[in-house]
Coordinates of C-alpha atoms and ligand atoms in Angstrom, one line a residue:
Chain A
X1365 CA -133.4 -9.0 -156.7
X1366 CA -129.9 -10.4 -156.6
X1367 CA -128.4 -10.8 -153.1
X1368 CA -124.8 -9.7 -152.4
X1369 CA -123.2 -13.0 -151.5
X1370 CA -119.9 -11.5 -150.4
X1371 CA -118.9 -11.3 -146.7
X1372 CA -116.2 -9.3 -145.1
X1373 CA -114.9 -11.3 -142.2
X1374 CA -112.2 -10.0 -139.8
X1375 CA -111.3 -7.5 -142.5
X1376 CA -110.9 -10.1 -145.3
X1377 CA -113.3 -10.2 -148.2
X1378 CA -114.8 -13.5 -149.1
X1379 CA -116.7 -13.9 -152.5
X1380 CA -119.4 -15.9 -150.6
X1381 CA -119.6 -17.5 -147.1
X1382 CA -118.8 -21.1 -148.1
X1383 CA -115.3 -22.2 -147.1
X1384 CA -113.6 -25.6 -147.4
X1385 CA -112.9 -27.0 -143.9
X1386 CA -109.3 -27.8 -143.0
X1387 CA -108.1 -31.4 -143.7
X1388 CA -110.8 -32.3 -146.1
X1389 CA -109.6 -30.4 -149.1
X1390 CA -105.9 -30.9 -149.1
X1391 CA -104.2 -27.8 -150.6
X1392 CA -107.0 -27.4 -153.2
X1393 CA -105.2 -29.3 -156.0
X1394 CA -107.4 -32.3 -156.2
X1395 CA -110.8 -30.7 -156.1
X1396 CA -109.4 -28.1 -158.4
X1397 CA -109.3 -30.7 -161.1
X1398 CA -113.0 -31.3 -160.7
X1399 CA -114.2 -27.7 -160.7
X1400 CA -113.0 -24.1 -160.5
X1401 CA -112.4 -23.6 -156.8
X1402 CA -112.1 -19.8 -157.2
X1403 CA -115.9 -20.1 -157.0
X1404 CA -115.6 -20.8 -153.3
X1405 CA -115.5 -18.3 -150.5
X1406 CA -112.2 -19.6 -149.3
X1407 CA -110.1 -22.6 -148.5
X1408 CA -108.7 -23.7 -145.2
X1409 CA -105.7 -25.8 -146.0
X1410 CA -104.7 -29.1 -144.4
X1411 CA -103.3 -28.6 -140.8
X1412 CA -99.7 -27.5 -140.9
X1413 CA -97.0 -28.2 -138.4
X1414 CA -93.5 -26.7 -137.9
X1415 CA -91.9 -29.8 -139.4
X1416 CA -93.3 -32.5 -141.7
X1417 CA -95.4 -35.2 -140.1
X1418 CA -96.2 -38.7 -141.3
X1419 CA -99.4 -39.0 -139.3
X1420 CA -100.9 -42.0 -137.6
X1421 CA -101.0 -45.7 -138.7
X1422 CA -104.0 -46.9 -140.7
X1423 CA -107.0 -47.5 -140.6
X1424 CA -107.5 -43.8 -140.2
X1425 CA -111.2 -43.8 -141.0
X1426 CA -114.4 -45.4 -139.9
X1427 CA -117.9 -44.9 -141.1
X1428 CA -120.6 -44.1 -138.6
X1429 CA -124.4 -43.5 -138.9
X1430 CA -124.5 -40.3 -141.0
X1431 CA -120.9 -39.5 -140.2
X1432 CA -117.4 -40.7 -140.0
X1433 CA -114.4 -40.9 -137.6
X1434 CA -110.9 -39.9 -138.7
X1435 CA -107.6 -40.2 -137.0
X1436 CA -105.2 -38.8 -139.7
X1437 CA -103.0 -37.2 -137.1
X1438 CA -101.9 -34.1 -139.0
X1439 CA -100.0 -35.7 -141.8
X1440 CA -98.5 -32.7 -143.7
X1441 CA -95.3 -31.6 -145.4
X1442 CA -94.5 -28.9 -142.9
X1443 CA -95.0 -25.2 -143.1
X1444 CA -91.9 -24.4 -145.1
X1445 CA -92.7 -27.0 -147.8
X1446 CA -96.3 -25.6 -147.9
X1447 CA -95.0 -22.1 -148.5
X1448 CA -92.6 -23.3 -151.2
X1449 CA -94.6 -25.9 -153.1
X1450 CA -98.3 -25.4 -152.5
X1451 CA -99.1 -21.8 -151.7
X1452 CA -98.0 -20.2 -155.0
X1453 CA -100.4 -22.4 -157.0
X1454 CA -103.2 -21.9 -154.5
X1455 CA -102.6 -18.2 -154.7
X1456 CA -102.8 -18.2 -158.5
X1457 CA -106.3 -19.6 -158.3
X1458 CA -107.5 -16.4 -156.7
X1459 CA -109.3 -17.9 -153.7
X1460 CA -109.0 -16.7 -150.1
X1461 CA -106.3 -18.9 -148.4
X1462 CA -106.6 -19.7 -144.7
X1463 CA -103.6 -21.5 -143.2
X1464 CA -104.5 -24.0 -140.5
X1465 CA -101.7 -24.4 -137.9
X1466 CA -100.9 -26.8 -135.0
X1467 CA -97.9 -26.5 -132.7
X1468 CA -96.4 -28.4 -129.8
X1469 CA -95.8 -25.2 -127.9
X1470 CA -97.2 -21.7 -128.0
X1471 CA -94.0 -20.3 -129.5
X1472 CA -94.1 -22.9 -132.3
X1473 CA -97.6 -21.7 -133.2
X1474 CA -96.2 -18.1 -133.2
X1475 CA -93.3 -19.0 -135.4
X1476 CA -95.5 -20.6 -138.0
X1477 CA -98.0 -17.7 -138.0
X1478 CA -95.1 -15.3 -138.6
X1479 CA -93.7 -17.3 -141.6
X1480 CA -97.2 -17.6 -143.1
X1481 CA -97.9 -13.9 -142.7
X1482 CA -94.7 -13.1 -144.5
X1483 CA -95.7 -15.6 -147.2
X1484 CA -99.0 -13.6 -147.4
X1485 CA -101.7 -16.1 -146.6
X1486 CA -105.0 -14.2 -146.1
X1487 CA -105.6 -15.6 -142.5
X1488 CA -104.3 -18.1 -140.1
X1489 CA -106.6 -20.5 -138.4
X1490 CA -105.1 -21.7 -135.1
X1491 CA -106.0 -25.3 -134.5
X1492 CA -106.1 -25.9 -130.8
X1493 CA -108.6 -28.6 -131.2
X1494 CA -107.1 -31.6 -133.1
X1495 CA -108.2 -34.7 -131.2
X1496 CA -105.7 -37.0 -133.1
X1497 CA -102.3 -35.9 -131.8
X1498 CA -100.7 -36.5 -128.4
X1499 CA -99.1 -33.2 -127.8
X1500 CA -100.4 -29.7 -128.7
X1501 CA -103.7 -29.7 -130.4
X1502 CA -106.6 -30.3 -128.1
X1503 CA -104.3 -30.0 -125.1
X1504 CA -104.4 -26.2 -125.5
X1505 CA -107.9 -26.1 -126.7
X1506 CA -109.7 -27.5 -123.7
X1507 CA -108.6 -24.9 -121.2
X1508 CA -109.3 -21.2 -121.3
X1509 CA -105.7 -20.5 -120.2
X1510 CA -104.2 -22.8 -122.9
X1511 CA -106.3 -21.1 -125.6
X1512 CA -105.4 -17.6 -124.3
X1513 CA -101.7 -18.5 -124.2
X1514 CA -101.5 -19.7 -127.8
X1515 CA -103.8 -16.9 -129.1
X1516 CA -101.7 -14.2 -127.5
X1517 CA -98.5 -15.6 -128.9
X1518 CA -99.9 -16.0 -132.4
X1519 CA -101.5 -12.5 -132.3
X1520 CA -98.1 -11.1 -131.3
X1521 CA -96.3 -12.5 -134.3
X1522 CA -99.0 -12.7 -137.0
X1523 CA -99.3 -10.0 -139.6
X1524 CA -102.7 -11.3 -140.8
X1525 CA -106.0 -11.8 -139.1
X1526 CA -106.1 -14.7 -136.6
X1527 CA -108.9 -17.1 -136.3
X1528 CA -108.9 -19.6 -133.4
X1529 CA -110.5 -23.0 -134.0
X1530 CA -112.4 -24.3 -131.0
X1531 CA -112.9 -27.9 -129.8
X1532 CA -116.4 -29.2 -129.0
X1533 CA -114.8 -31.6 -126.5
X1534 CA -115.3 -29.2 -123.6
X1535 CA -117.9 -28.5 -120.9
X1536 CA -118.5 -24.9 -121.7
X1537 CA -117.5 -23.7 -125.1
X1538 CA -118.6 -20.1 -124.5
X1539 CA -116.0 -19.8 -121.8
X1540 CA -113.2 -20.9 -124.1
X1541 CA -114.5 -18.6 -126.8
X1542 CA -114.3 -15.6 -124.4
X1543 CA -110.8 -16.6 -123.5
X1544 CA -109.8 -16.5 -127.2
X1545 CA -111.5 -13.2 -127.7
X1546 CA -110.0 -11.6 -124.7
X1547 CA -106.5 -12.8 -125.9
X1548 CA -107.0 -10.9 -129.1
X1549 CA -108.5 -13.4 -131.6
X1550 CA -109.9 -11.7 -134.7
X1551 CA -112.3 -14.5 -135.4
X1552 CA -113.4 -17.9 -134.1
X1553 CA -114.1 -21.1 -136.0
X1554 CA -116.0 -24.1 -134.7
X1555 CA -116.5 -27.0 -134.4
X1556 CA -113.6 -29.3 -134.8
X1557 CA -114.5 -33.0 -134.6
X1558 CA -116.1 -34.7 -131.6
X1559 CA -114.0 -37.6 -130.1
X1560 CA -115.6 -40.9 -130.9
X1561 CA -115.0 -44.7 -131.2
X1562 CA -116.2 -47.7 -133.1
X1563 CA -115.5 -51.4 -132.4
X1564 CA -115.7 -54.3 -134.8
X1565 CA -117.8 -56.9 -133.0
X1566 CA -116.3 -59.8 -134.9
X1567 CA -112.7 -59.0 -134.1
X1568 CA -113.3 -57.1 -130.9
X1569 CA -110.8 -54.5 -132.3
X1570 CA -111.5 -50.8 -132.6
X1571 CA -112.0 -50.0 -136.2
X1572 CA -109.4 -47.2 -136.0
X1573 CA -105.8 -48.1 -135.4
X1574 CA -105.6 -45.2 -132.9
X1575 CA -108.7 -46.6 -131.1
X1576 CA -110.5 -43.3 -131.1
X1577 CA -110.9 -40.5 -133.7
X1578 CA -112.8 -37.4 -134.5
X1579 CA -116.5 -37.5 -135.6
X1580 CA -117.6 -35.4 -138.5
X1581 CA -120.4 -35.3 -141.0
X1582 CA -124.2 -34.7 -140.8
X1583 CA -124.4 -36.6 -137.5
X1584 CA -122.7 -33.6 -135.7
X1585 CA -124.8 -30.8 -137.3
X1586 CA -127.1 -30.2 -134.4
X1587 CA -124.2 -30.1 -131.9
X1588 CA -122.4 -27.7 -134.1
X1589 CA -125.4 -25.4 -134.6
X1590 CA -126.0 -25.3 -130.8
X1591 CA -122.3 -24.5 -130.1
X1592 CA -122.2 -21.8 -132.8
X1593 CA -125.3 -20.3 -131.3
X1594 CA -123.9 -20.3 -127.8
X1595 CA -120.5 -18.8 -128.9
X1596 CA -122.1 -16.1 -131.1
X1597 CA -124.1 -14.9 -128.2
X1598 CA -121.1 -14.9 -125.9
X1599 CA -118.6 -12.9 -128.0
X1600 CA -118.4 -10.0 -130.5
X1601 CA -115.8 -11.7 -132.7
X1602 CA -117.2 -13.1 -136.0
X1603 CA -117.6 -16.8 -136.2
X1604 CA -117.1 -19.4 -138.9
X1605 CA -119.5 -22.2 -138.2
X1606 CA -118.9 -25.8 -139.4
X1607 CA -119.8 -29.3 -138.5
X1608 CA -122.1 -31.5 -140.6
X1609 CA -123.0 -29.0 -143.2
X1610 CA -124.0 -30.9 -146.4
X1611 CA -126.8 -28.9 -148.0
X1612 CA -127.6 -25.2 -148.4
X1613 CA -130.3 -25.5 -145.8
X1614 CA -127.6 -26.5 -143.3
X1615 CA -125.5 -23.6 -144.2
X1616 CA -128.4 -21.2 -143.8
X1617 CA -129.1 -22.8 -140.4
X1618 CA -125.5 -22.2 -139.4
X1619 CA -125.7 -18.6 -140.4
X1620 CA -129.0 -18.0 -138.6
X1621 CA -127.3 -19.5 -135.5
X1622 CA -124.7 -16.8 -135.7
X1623 CA -122.1 -17.8 -138.2
X1624 CA -120.7 -15.3 -140.8
X1625 CA -118.9 -17.9 -142.8
X1626 CA -119.7 -21.6 -143.1
X1627 CA -117.1 -24.4 -143.4
X1628 CA -117.8 -27.6 -145.3
X1629 CA -115.7 -30.7 -144.8
X1630 CA -117.0 -34.2 -144.9
X1631 CA -119.7 -33.4 -147.4
X1632 CA -117.0 -33.1 -150.0
X1633 CA -116.3 -36.8 -149.7
X1634 CA -120.0 -37.8 -150.3
X1635 CA -120.3 -35.3 -153.1
X1636 CA -117.3 -33.6 -154.5
X1637 CA -119.5 -30.8 -155.9
X1638 CA -121.2 -30.2 -152.5
X1639 CA -119.8 -26.8 -151.9
X1640 CA -120.8 -25.3 -155.3
X1641 CA -124.3 -26.7 -154.9
X1642 CA -124.5 -25.2 -151.4
X1643 CA -123.4 -21.8 -152.7
X1644 CA -126.0 -21.9 -155.5
X1645 CA -128.8 -23.0 -153.1
X1646 CA -127.9 -20.3 -150.6
X1647 CA -128.0 -17.6 -153.2
X1648 CA -131.4 -18.8 -154.5
X1649 CA -132.7 -18.8 -150.9
X1650 CA -131.4 -15.3 -150.3
X1651 CA -132.9 -14.0 -153.6
X1652 CA -136.3 -15.6 -153.0
X1653 CA -136.5 -14.3 -149.5
X1654 CA -135.5 -10.8 -150.5
X1655 CA -132.3 -10.9 -148.5
X1656 CA -130.1 -8.1 -149.8
X1657 CA -126.8 -9.2 -148.4
X1658 CA -126.3 -12.8 -147.4
X1659 CA -124.6 -11.5 -144.2
X1660 CA -128.1 -10.4 -143.0
X1661 CA -128.8 -14.0 -142.2
X1662 CA -126.1 -14.1 -139.5
X1663 CA -127.6 -14.4 -136.1
X1664 CA -131.1 -14.1 -137.6
X1665 CA -132.6 -17.0 -135.5
X1666 CA -135.7 -15.9 -133.5
X1667 CA -135.1 -17.7 -130.3
X1668 CA -137.9 -18.5 -127.8
Chain B
X119 CA -112.0 -37.9 -163.1
X120 CA -115.6 -36.7 -162.9
X121 CA -118.8 -37.4 -161.0
X122 CA -121.7 -38.6 -162.9
X123 CA -125.1 -40.4 -162.6
X124 CA -124.7 -43.6 -164.6
X125 CA -127.5 -45.8 -165.9
X126 CA -127.1 -49.5 -164.9
X127 CA -127.1 -51.8 -167.9
X128 CA -126.5 -55.1 -166.2
X129 CA -126.3 -56.7 -162.7
X130 CA -125.3 -60.4 -162.7
X131 CA -124.4 -62.7 -159.8
X132 CA -121.2 -64.4 -160.8
X133 CA -120.9 -66.6 -157.7
X134 CA -122.5 -66.7 -154.3
X135 CA -122.4 -63.1 -153.1
X136 CA -120.2 -61.9 -156.0
X137 CA -121.8 -59.5 -158.5
X138 CA -120.8 -57.9 -161.8
X139 CA -122.5 -54.5 -162.3
X140 CA -122.1 -52.6 -165.6
X141 CA -123.2 -49.0 -166.3
X142 CA -123.1 -46.4 -168.9
X143 CA -120.1 -44.1 -168.2
X144 CA -119.5 -42.1 -171.4
X145 CA -116.2 -40.2 -171.4
X146 CA -115.2 -41.7 -168.0
X147 CA -115.1 -45.2 -169.6
X148 CA -112.7 -43.8 -172.3
X149 CA -110.2 -42.6 -169.7
X150 CA -110.4 -45.7 -167.6
X151 CA -107.1 -47.7 -167.5
X152 CA -106.5 -51.1 -165.8
X153 CA -105.8 -50.7 -162.1
X154 CA -107.9 -47.6 -161.8
X155 CA -111.0 -47.6 -159.6
X156 CA -114.3 -45.9 -159.2
X157 CA -115.7 -44.4 -156.0
X158 CA -119.4 -45.3 -155.8
X159 CA -122.1 -43.7 -153.6
X160 CA -124.0 -46.6 -152.0
X161 CA -127.3 -45.0 -150.9
X162 CA -128.0 -41.7 -149.3
X163 CA -127.6 -42.9 -145.7
X164 CA -123.9 -43.9 -146.2
X165 CA -121.6 -40.9 -146.0
X166 CA -118.6 -42.6 -147.6
X167 CA -118.4 -43.9 -151.1
X168 CA -117.1 -47.4 -151.8
X169 CA -113.9 -47.9 -153.9
X170 CA -114.2 -50.7 -156.4
X171 CA -111.7 -51.5 -159.2
X172 CA -112.7 -51.2 -162.8
X173 CA -113.0 -54.7 -164.1
X174 CA -113.7 -53.6 -167.7
X175 CA -114.4 -50.5 -169.8
X176 CA -115.5 -50.5 -173.4
X177 CA -118.1 -49.0 -175.7
X178 CA -118.8 -46.2 -173.2
X179 CA -119.6 -48.8 -170.4
X180 CA -117.8 -49.7 -167.3
X181 CA -118.0 -52.9 -165.2
X182 CA -117.2 -53.5 -161.6
X183 CA -117.0 -56.9 -159.9
X184 CA -117.4 -57.1 -156.2
X185 CA -118.2 -59.3 -153.2
X186 CA -120.9 -58.4 -150.7
X187 CA -119.0 -57.6 -147.5
X188 CA -121.2 -55.2 -145.6
X189 CA -124.1 -52.7 -146.0
X190 CA -122.6 -50.7 -148.9
X191 CA -121.8 -53.6 -151.2
X192 CA -125.1 -55.2 -150.2
X193 CA -126.9 -52.1 -151.4
X194 CA -124.9 -52.1 -154.6
X195 CA -125.7 -55.8 -155.3
X196 CA -129.4 -55.0 -155.2
X197 CA -129.4 -52.3 -157.9
X198 CA -131.5 -53.2 -160.9
X199 CA -130.9 -52.6 -164.6
X200 CA -132.1 -49.2 -165.6
X201 CA -131.5 -47.7 -162.2
X202 CA -129.0 -44.9 -161.6
X203 CA -125.6 -45.0 -159.9
X204 CA -123.6 -42.0 -158.6
X205 CA -120.0 -42.8 -159.7
X206 CA -116.8 -40.7 -159.2
X207 CA -113.9 -41.7 -161.4
X208 CA -111.9 -43.1 -162.9
X209 CA -109.5 -42.6 -160.0
X210 CA -105.9 -43.7 -159.2
X211 CA -102.9 -44.4 -161.4
X212 CA -103.4 -47.9 -162.9
X213 CA -100.9 -50.6 -163.8
X214 CA -99.1 -48.4 -166.4
X215 CA -97.4 -49.7 -169.5
X216 CA -97.2 -53.4 -170.0
X217 CA -95.3 -55.2 -172.7
X218 CA -93.6 -58.5 -173.5
X219 CA -94.6 -61.3 -171.2
X220 CA -96.7 -60.4 -168.1
X221 CA -97.6 -62.5 -165.1
X222 CA -100.9 -61.5 -163.6
X223 CA -101.4 -62.8 -160.1
X224 CA -104.8 -62.4 -158.4
X225 CA -106.4 -63.5 -155.2
X226 CA -110.1 -63.6 -154.8
X227 CA -111.6 -60.1 -155.5
X228 CA -108.2 -59.1 -156.8
X229 CA -108.9 -60.9 -160.1
X230 CA -111.3 -58.4 -161.7
X231 CA -108.8 -55.5 -162.3
X232 CA -106.3 -58.0 -163.7
X233 CA -108.8 -59.2 -166.2
X234 CA -109.1 -55.6 -167.5
X235 CA -105.3 -55.5 -167.7
X236 CA -105.0 -58.9 -169.4
X237 CA -107.7 -58.1 -172.0
X238 CA -106.2 -54.7 -173.0
X239 CA -102.5 -55.1 -172.5
X240 CA -100.2 -55.2 -175.5
X241 CA -98.5 -58.2 -174.0
X242 CA -98.7 -62.0 -173.6
X243 CA -100.3 -62.7 -170.3
X244 CA -100.1 -65.7 -168.0
X245 CA -102.7 -65.5 -165.2
X246 CA -102.4 -67.2 -161.8
X247 CA -105.6 -66.9 -159.8
X248 CA -106.2 -68.1 -156.3
X249 CA -109.6 -68.5 -154.6
X250 CA -110.9 -69.9 -151.3
X251 CA -112.8 -72.8 -152.9
X252 CA -114.3 -73.9 -156.1
X253 CA -117.6 -72.1 -155.5
X254 CA -115.7 -68.8 -155.4
X255 CA -114.0 -69.0 -158.7
X256 CA -114.9 -66.1 -161.0
X257 CA -114.0 -64.9 -164.4
X258 CA -112.0 -68.0 -165.3
X259 CA -113.5 -68.3 -168.9
X260 CA -112.9 -64.6 -169.4
X261 CA -109.2 -64.9 -168.4
X262 CA -108.8 -68.0 -170.7
X263 CA -110.2 -66.0 -173.6
X264 CA -107.4 -63.4 -173.4
X265 CA -104.4 -65.1 -171.7
X266 CA -101.7 -67.5 -173.0
X267 CA -102.1 -69.6 -169.9
X268 CA -104.3 -69.6 -166.8
X269 CA -103.5 -71.4 -163.5
X270 CA -106.2 -71.7 -160.8
X271 CA -105.6 -72.6 -157.2
X272 CA -108.0 -73.1 -154.3
X273 CA -107.2 -73.1 -150.6
X274 CA -109.1 -76.3 -150.0
X275 CA -108.3 -78.0 -153.3
X276 CA -112.0 -78.2 -154.4
X277 CA -111.0 -77.0 -157.8
X278 CA -107.7 -76.4 -159.6
X279 CA -104.5 -76.9 -157.8
X280 CA -104.6 -77.1 -154.0
X281 CA -102.9 -74.3 -152.0
X282 CA -102.1 -70.7 -152.7
X283 CA -100.8 -68.9 -155.8
X284 CA -97.2 -69.1 -154.5
X285 CA -96.5 -72.7 -155.8
X286 CA -97.4 -72.1 -159.4
X287 CA -96.0 -68.6 -159.3
X288 CA -92.6 -69.9 -158.1
X289 CA -92.6 -72.6 -160.7
X290 CA -93.4 -70.1 -163.5
X291 CA -90.7 -67.6 -162.3
X292 CA -88.2 -70.4 -162.2
X293 CA -89.1 -71.2 -165.8
X294 CA -88.2 -67.6 -166.6
X295 CA -88.9 -65.2 -169.4
X296 CA -91.3 -62.8 -167.7
X297 CA -90.9 -59.0 -168.0
X298 CA -93.4 -57.9 -165.4
X299 CA -95.6 -59.1 -162.6
X300 CA -98.9 -57.4 -161.8
X301 CA -100.8 -58.4 -158.7
X302 CA -103.9 -57.6 -156.8
X303 CA -105.4 -59.4 -153.8
X304 CA -105.2 -59.8 -150.0
X305 CA -102.1 -58.2 -148.3
X306 CA -100.5 -61.5 -147.3
X307 CA -100.6 -62.8 -150.8
X308 CA -99.2 -59.5 -152.1
X309 CA -96.3 -59.7 -149.6
X310 CA -95.5 -63.2 -150.9
X311 CA -95.7 -62.2 -154.5
X312 CA -93.5 -59.2 -153.9
X313 CA -90.9 -61.4 -152.1
X314 CA -90.9 -63.9 -155.0
X315 CA -90.6 -61.1 -157.6
X316 CA -87.6 -59.6 -155.8
X317 CA -85.8 -63.0 -155.5
X318 CA -86.3 -63.6 -159.2
X319 CA -85.5 -60.0 -160.0
X320 CA -88.7 -59.4 -162.0
X321 CA -90.3 -56.0 -161.8
X322 CA -93.6 -56.1 -159.9
X323 CA -96.5 -53.8 -159.5
X324 CA -99.1 -54.4 -156.8
X325 CA -102.5 -52.9 -156.3
X326 CA -103.1 -52.0 -152.6
X327 CA -106.3 -51.5 -150.6
X328 CA -106.9 -49.0 -147.8
X329 CA -110.0 -47.5 -146.3
X330 CA -110.9 -44.3 -148.1
X331 CA -112.6 -41.0 -147.6
X332 CA -112.4 -38.6 -150.5
X333 CA -110.9 -41.0 -153.0
X334 CA -109.2 -38.1 -154.8
X335 CA -106.1 -37.4 -152.7
X336 CA -107.4 -34.6 -150.5
X337 CA -108.0 -36.1 -147.0
X338 CA -105.0 -38.3 -146.4
X339 CA -106.9 -41.1 -144.6
X340 CA -105.8 -43.8 -147.1
X341 CA -102.1 -43.5 -146.3
X342 CA -99.6 -46.3 -147.0
X343 CA -95.9 -46.2 -146.0
X344 CA -93.6 -46.2 -149.0
X345 CA -89.9 -45.5 -149.5
X346 CA -88.8 -43.6 -152.6
X347 CA -85.0 -43.1 -153.0
X348 CA -84.6 -44.4 -149.4
X349 CA -86.7 -41.7 -147.8
X350 CA -89.7 -42.9 -145.8
X351 CA -93.0 -41.2 -146.8
X352 CA -96.7 -41.6 -146.6
X353 CA -98.3 -42.1 -150.0
X354 CA -102.0 -41.9 -150.8
X355 CA -103.4 -45.2 -152.0
X356 CA -106.2 -43.4 -153.8
X357 CA -104.0 -41.0 -155.8
X358 CA -100.4 -42.1 -155.7
X359 CA -101.7 -45.7 -156.1
X360 CA -103.6 -47.9 -155.8
X361 CA -100.8 -49.5 -157.9
X362 CA -97.3 -49.2 -156.5
X363 CA -93.9 -50.7 -157.4
X364 CA -93.6 -53.6 -155.0
X365 CA -90.0 -52.4 -154.2
X366 CA -91.4 -49.1 -152.9
X367 CA -93.9 -50.5 -150.4
X368 CA -92.9 -50.9 -146.8
X369 CA -94.1 -54.5 -146.4
Ligands
FAD1469 C1 -108.7 -49.4 -154.6 C2 -109.7 -50.4 -154.1 C3 -110.2 -51.3 -155.1 C4 -111.1 -52.2 -154.6 N1 -111.7 -53.1 -155.6 C5 -112.6 -54.0 -155.2 C6 -113.1 -54.9 -156.2 O1 -112.9 -54.8 -157.4 N2 -114.0 -55.8 -155.7 C7 -114.4 -55.9 -154.4 O2 -115.2 -56.8 -154.1 N3 -113.8 -55.1 -153.5 C8 -112.9 -54.2 -153.8 N4 -112.4 -53.3 -152.9 C9 -112.8 -53.5 -151.5 C10 -114.2 -52.7 -151.3 O3 -113.9 -51.4 -151.3 C11 -114.8 -53.1 -149.9 O4 -115.1 -54.4 -149.9 C12 -116.1 -52.3 -149.6 O5 -115.7 -50.9 -149.5 C13 -116.8 -52.7 -148.4 O6 -117.9 -51.9 -148.2 P1 -119.2 -52.4 -147.4 O7 -120.1 -51.3 -147.1 O8 -119.8 -53.6 -148.1 O9 -118.5 -53.0 -146.1 P2 -118.4 -52.4 -144.6 O10 -117.4 -53.2 -143.9 O11 -119.7 -52.2 -144.0 O12 -117.7 -51.0 -144.9 C14 -117.5 -50.1 -143.8 C15 -116.4 -49.1 -144.3 O13 -115.2 -49.7 -144.5 C16 -114.7 -49.6 -145.8 N5 -114.0 -50.9 -146.2 C17 -114.4 -52.1 -145.7 N6 -113.6 -53.0 -146.3 C18 -112.7 -52.4 -147.1 C19 -111.6 -52.8 -147.9 N7 -111.3 -54.1 -148.1 N8 -111.0 -51.8 -148.6 C20 -111.3 -50.5 -148.5 N9 -112.3 -50.1 -147.7 C21 -113.0 -51.0 -147.0 C22 -115.9 -49.3 -146.6 O14 -115.6 -48.6 -147.8 C23 -116.7 -48.4 -145.7 O15 -116.2 -47.1 -145.7 C24 -111.5 -52.4 -153.3 C25 -110.9 -51.5 -152.3 C26 -110.0 -50.5 -152.8 C27 -109.4 -49.6 -151.8
FMN1470 C1 -110.2 -36.3 -142.6 C2 -110.3 -35.0 -141.8 C3 -109.2 -34.3 -141.5 C4 -109.2 -33.2 -140.8 N1 -108.1 -32.4 -140.5 C5 -108.1 -31.3 -139.9 C6 -107.0 -30.5 -139.7 O1 -105.9 -30.8 -140.2 N2 -107.1 -29.3 -139.0 C7 -108.3 -28.9 -138.5 O2 -108.4 -27.8 -137.9 N3 -109.4 -29.6 -138.7 C8 -109.4 -30.8 -139.3 N4 -110.5 -31.5 -139.5 C9 -111.8 -31.0 -139.0 C10 -112.6 -30.3 -140.0 O3 -111.9 -29.1 -140.5 C11 -114.0 -29.9 -139.5 O4 -113.8 -29.0 -138.4 C12 -114.8 -31.0 -139.0 O5 -114.7 -32.1 -139.9 C13 -116.3 -30.7 -138.9 O6 -116.9 -30.4 -140.2 P1 -117.6 -31.4 -141.2 O7 -118.6 -32.2 -140.5 O8 -118.2 -30.5 -142.3 O9 -116.5 -32.3 -141.8 C14 -110.5 -32.7 -140.3 C15 -111.6 -33.4 -140.6 C16 -111.6 -34.6 -141.3 C17 -112.9 -35.3 -141.7
FES1471 S1 -109.1 -41.2 -149.7 FE1 -108.7 -39.1 -149.3 S2 -106.6 -39.0 -149.8 FE2 -107.0 -41.0 -150.3

């Protein structure tokens, strides 16, 4: 039996549930030289802002046990340059395009969502959870009111489905998820990175120039699975789960916890072919277990 | 650029803590150019690959020369002949076309990529190589075999000329006749080389280092401030570099 790997998520059809996580896959060009990225479920592009941003000073990366910290700080060419120079080529590849956006104010988020809808991206992902910028970002994402305000404004101006990306750096993620849902979010994605820090004991200096950064990679998988599980139980809205997924087993785990789509980020750095291998592994698992549609895995955990 | 599992053909210790590892690389070896690098997976427990310059590529084999700095390079130094290595590459832009008379200026672990350049360039090459002390000198014979002239300096004077590469470099530039400088090494040395190159009006290309994630241009962690046509921008060391025109770099 061959499982149906496609997933319809907030009204958008994905070839399979595996999606490149924002900020780890650029605008698809580079990995597109290594393999045909139309084999992926979708691509979340690098976080966009209203105007171009140079990002933070370096070092912007530090290795950690089974993970890494980053403090890129939303370096990007700005939403207009993305629409003019990157989107057409990405479109041509025939992969679902999700535009990840960050603003300083709710109306800036709304303005970007409007431009991107007109430019016909498939979805917008509202990043209210970037730990590496001073204004905007996580400032909105850590309070239910902040999330609701941004979500409402984006929903008002977006012509495409809106996914809100949640921060794990909160006490009760389910409460934030409900606030986003109540404000009209069509989908939720989680988790963004967990704030962390490393110090070089020889120099007594933080490894990152920004002192702190966002933790990603296998180290955060159990935290992500737990949060996806909590959120999926708290809302009706479909969820894209991510955080530490590097093998097909991790993707299956994320789906069983309640995710309909699975984002893969840091694993691409360790193995540039990680996503295609995860897709193949997941398909084999579904076939062997007699799963007719891969979506049947979603929420399939049998809790105690 | 491709990812492949490569069979190690040799692992040799060139100096205390400095290793030369060669591996079969097939097509990847054919597309390798001086200044490019490979991104090597150093064991399953390390999430990030390690970027190492290509020190040589010929006959379907590639060689990297590296110093043990931390866990990743230590793991790499312990790989035995016949073992397998997960290599992504070749990556980056390389030194580009070289002709006429070229000055290759290397500091410490900056020497290996310059050897690949010196050996394959269609140019007459003078090498100026700086090391901390006599015990750290590597690849001197290999440079002598393919260069017109080789000057060696050590910080403590235990071998070659005492001091940094700046003195011999300044003297050579004053003598004149060079069409291009290529350089790789610690940042302070590159800054000095770039300054000398500018004052003698000799084109100069430098290979920069930055901590990397993806190595292919997708994650933007390896940023370096550059100015093209006056406009400040962030370039990616892994993709737009690692080799940059010295005049473009915001020193
Ligand atoms: C383009 C490029 C070419 C290089 N070529 C060579 C070479 O030919 N020979 C050589 O000996 N070294 C070279 N290096 C430096 C080499 O990458 C580091 O020494 C190595 O990554 C250290 O890893 P580690 O696990 O031993 O050290 P750790 O300090 O334990 O590494 C921790 C993390 O920091 C990173 N890191 C530490 N130092 C550096 C550094 N100087 N540059 C970039 N990342 C670093 C590591 O990759 C790792 O992610 C090159 C670096 C770059 C960017
Ligand atoms: C280098 C890097 C850059 C990132 N940039 C963004 C970004 O621009 N916008 C965003 O919403 N998330 C960003 N993220 C977070 C990832 O999309 C993802 O949520 C997180 O890394 C957890 O997944 P992973 O463990 O599979 O990497 C970034 C992560 C990394 C490692
Ligand atoms: S290391 Fe990812 S862009 Fe350079």
